[in-house]
PDB file of C-alpha atoms in Angstrom:
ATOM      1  CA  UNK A 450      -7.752 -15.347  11.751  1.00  0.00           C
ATOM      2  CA  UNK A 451      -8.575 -14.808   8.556  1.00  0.00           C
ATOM      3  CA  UNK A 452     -11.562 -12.261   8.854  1.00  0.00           C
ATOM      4  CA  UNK A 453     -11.923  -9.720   5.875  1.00  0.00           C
ATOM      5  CA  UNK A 454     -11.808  -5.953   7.192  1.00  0.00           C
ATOM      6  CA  UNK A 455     -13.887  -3.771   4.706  1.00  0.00           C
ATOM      7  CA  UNK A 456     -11.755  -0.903   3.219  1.00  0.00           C
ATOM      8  CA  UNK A 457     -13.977   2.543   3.983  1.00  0.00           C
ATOM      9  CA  UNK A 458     -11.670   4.849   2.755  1.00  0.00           C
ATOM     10  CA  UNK A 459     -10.944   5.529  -0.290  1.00  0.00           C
ATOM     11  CA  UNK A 460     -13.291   3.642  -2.086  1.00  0.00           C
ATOM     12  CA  UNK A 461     -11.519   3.147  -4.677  1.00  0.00           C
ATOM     13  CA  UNK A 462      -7.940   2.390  -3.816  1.00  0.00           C
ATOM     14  CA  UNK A 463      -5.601   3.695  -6.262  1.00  0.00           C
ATOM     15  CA  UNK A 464      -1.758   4.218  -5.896  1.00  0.00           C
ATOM     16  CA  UNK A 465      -0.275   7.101  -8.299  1.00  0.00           C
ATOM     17  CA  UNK A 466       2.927   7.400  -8.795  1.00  0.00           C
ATOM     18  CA  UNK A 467       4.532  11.268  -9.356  1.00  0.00           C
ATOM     19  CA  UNK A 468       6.059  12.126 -12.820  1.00  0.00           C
ATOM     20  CA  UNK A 469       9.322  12.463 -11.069  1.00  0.00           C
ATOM     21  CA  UNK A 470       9.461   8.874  -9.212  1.00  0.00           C
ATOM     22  CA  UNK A 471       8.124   7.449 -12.445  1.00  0.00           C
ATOM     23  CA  UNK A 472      11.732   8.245 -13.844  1.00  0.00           C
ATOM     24  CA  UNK A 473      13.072   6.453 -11.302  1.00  0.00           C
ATOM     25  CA  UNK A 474      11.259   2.560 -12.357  1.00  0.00           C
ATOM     26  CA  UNK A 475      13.364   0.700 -14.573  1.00  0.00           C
ATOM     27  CA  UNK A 476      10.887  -1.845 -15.668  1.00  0.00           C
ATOM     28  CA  UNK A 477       7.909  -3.627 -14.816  1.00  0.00           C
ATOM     29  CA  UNK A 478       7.158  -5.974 -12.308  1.00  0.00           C
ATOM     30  CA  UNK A 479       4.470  -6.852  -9.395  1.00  0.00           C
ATOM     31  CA  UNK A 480       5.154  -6.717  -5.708  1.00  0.00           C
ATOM     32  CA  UNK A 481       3.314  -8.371  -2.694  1.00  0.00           C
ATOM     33  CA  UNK A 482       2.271  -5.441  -0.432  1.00  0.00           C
ATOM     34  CA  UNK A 483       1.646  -6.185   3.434  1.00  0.00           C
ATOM     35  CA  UNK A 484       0.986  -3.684   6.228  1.00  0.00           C
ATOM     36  CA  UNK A 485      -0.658  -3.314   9.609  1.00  0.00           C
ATOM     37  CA  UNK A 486      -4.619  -2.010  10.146  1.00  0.00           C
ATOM     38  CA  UNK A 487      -5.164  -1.092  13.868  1.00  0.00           C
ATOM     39  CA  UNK A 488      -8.444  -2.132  15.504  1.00  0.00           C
ATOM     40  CA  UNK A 489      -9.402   1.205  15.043  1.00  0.00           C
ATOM     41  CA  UNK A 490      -8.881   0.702  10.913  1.00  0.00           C
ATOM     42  CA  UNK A 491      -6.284   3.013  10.236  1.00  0.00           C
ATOM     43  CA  UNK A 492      -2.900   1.738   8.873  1.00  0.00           C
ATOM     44  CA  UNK A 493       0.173   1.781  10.347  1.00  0.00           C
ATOM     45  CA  UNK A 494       2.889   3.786   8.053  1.00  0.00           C
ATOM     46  CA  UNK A 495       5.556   2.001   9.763  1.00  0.00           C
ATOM     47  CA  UNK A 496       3.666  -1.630   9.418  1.00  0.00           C
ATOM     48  CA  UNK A 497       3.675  -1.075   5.507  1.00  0.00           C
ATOM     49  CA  UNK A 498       6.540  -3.538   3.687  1.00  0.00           C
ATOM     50  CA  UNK A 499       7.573  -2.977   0.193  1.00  0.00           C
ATOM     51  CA  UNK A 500       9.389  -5.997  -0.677  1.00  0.00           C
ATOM     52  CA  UNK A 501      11.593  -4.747  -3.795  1.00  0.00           C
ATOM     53  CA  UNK A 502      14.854  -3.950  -3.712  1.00  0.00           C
ATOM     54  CA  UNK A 503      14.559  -3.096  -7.295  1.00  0.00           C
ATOM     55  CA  UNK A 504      12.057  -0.175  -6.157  1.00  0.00           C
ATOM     56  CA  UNK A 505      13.577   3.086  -5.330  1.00  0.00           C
ATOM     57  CA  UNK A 506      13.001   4.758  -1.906  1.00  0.00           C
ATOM     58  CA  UNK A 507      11.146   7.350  -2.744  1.00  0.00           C
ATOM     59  CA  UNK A 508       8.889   5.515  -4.858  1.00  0.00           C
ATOM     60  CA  UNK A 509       8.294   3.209  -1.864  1.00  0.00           C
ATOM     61  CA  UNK A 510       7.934   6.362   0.899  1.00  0.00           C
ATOM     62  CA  UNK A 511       5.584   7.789  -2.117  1.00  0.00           C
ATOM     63  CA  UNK A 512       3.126   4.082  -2.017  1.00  0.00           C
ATOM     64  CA  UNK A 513       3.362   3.808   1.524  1.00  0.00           C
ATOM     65  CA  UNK A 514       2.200   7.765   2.374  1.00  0.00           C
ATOM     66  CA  UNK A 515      -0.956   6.966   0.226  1.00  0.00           C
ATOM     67  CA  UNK A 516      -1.546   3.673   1.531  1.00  0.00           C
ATOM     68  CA  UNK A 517      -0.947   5.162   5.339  1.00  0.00           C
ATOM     69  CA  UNK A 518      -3.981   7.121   4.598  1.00  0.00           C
ATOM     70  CA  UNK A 519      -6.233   4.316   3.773  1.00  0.00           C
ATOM     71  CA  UNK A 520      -8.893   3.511   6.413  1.00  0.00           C
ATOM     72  CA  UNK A 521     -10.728   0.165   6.979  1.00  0.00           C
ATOM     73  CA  UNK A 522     -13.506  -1.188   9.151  1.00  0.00           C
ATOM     74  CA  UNK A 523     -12.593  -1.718  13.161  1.00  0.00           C
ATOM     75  CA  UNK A 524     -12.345  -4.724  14.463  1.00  0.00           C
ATOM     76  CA  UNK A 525     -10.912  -5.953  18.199  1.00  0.00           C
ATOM     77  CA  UNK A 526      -7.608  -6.571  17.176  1.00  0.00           C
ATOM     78  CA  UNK A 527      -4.992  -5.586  14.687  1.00  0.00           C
ATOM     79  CA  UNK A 528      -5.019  -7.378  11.384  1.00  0.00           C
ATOM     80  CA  UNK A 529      -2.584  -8.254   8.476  1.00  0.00           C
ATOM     81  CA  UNK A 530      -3.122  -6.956   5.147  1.00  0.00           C
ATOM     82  CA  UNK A 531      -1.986  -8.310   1.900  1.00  0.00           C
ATOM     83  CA  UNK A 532      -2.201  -7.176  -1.571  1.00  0.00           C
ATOM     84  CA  UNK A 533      -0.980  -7.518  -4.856  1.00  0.00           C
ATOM     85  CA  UNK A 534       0.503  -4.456  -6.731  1.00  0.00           C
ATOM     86  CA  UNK A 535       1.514  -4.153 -10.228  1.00  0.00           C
ATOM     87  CA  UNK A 536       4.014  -1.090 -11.500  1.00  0.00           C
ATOM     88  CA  UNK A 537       3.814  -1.368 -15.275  1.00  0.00           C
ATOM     89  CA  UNK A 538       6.354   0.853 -16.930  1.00  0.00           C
ATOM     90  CA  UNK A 539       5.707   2.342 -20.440  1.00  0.00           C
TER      91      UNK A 539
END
C-alpha cells in the first residue's frame, strides 16, 4: 500500500562482504534487492531475492544472512521491501 516501515535495527544498514566471497565478484554492478518484513518487522530469509545470476551463491547466502537479521517497525500486515545495492569491485 505503499506505507514506509521504519528500519530499527541496525541503524545503520551495512552489507560486508568476507575477504573470501570478495574473490569470488568479477566486476561491478548494482542489483535491485527485495524481501519480505513480517508484521512483526523481522525479515523473512527465505522472502529475500537476489536477482544476479552473475553473483555467486555464497555471496548471495552471505547478503541475505545479514539482511535476515535486519528488524523494522510492525505493522498489521506483511510488507514488500525494495532496495538498491551496489557491489563495487576494486
Amino acid at each position: 500500500d505503499g506505507r514506509v516501515r521504519r528500519l530499527i535495527e541496525p541503524e545503520k544498514p551495512v552489507i560486508n562482504i568476507s575477504e573470501e566471497n570478495a574473490k569470488l565478484i568479477e566486476t561491478s554492478f548494482n542489483l535491485q534487492i527485495r524481501f519480505k518484513v513480517r508484521p512483526d518487522g523481522s525479515v523473512l530469509l527465505s522472502g529475500i531475492q537476489i536477482p544476479s545470476s552473475s553473483l555467486p551463491q555464497s555471496v548471495q547466502s552471505e547478503i541475505k544472512s545479514q539482511i535476515a537479521k535486519w528488524r523494522f517497525a510492525q505493522d498489521p500486515s506483511e510488507s514488500t521491501a525494495v532496495f538498491e545495492f551496489s557491489i563495487i569491485k576494486k
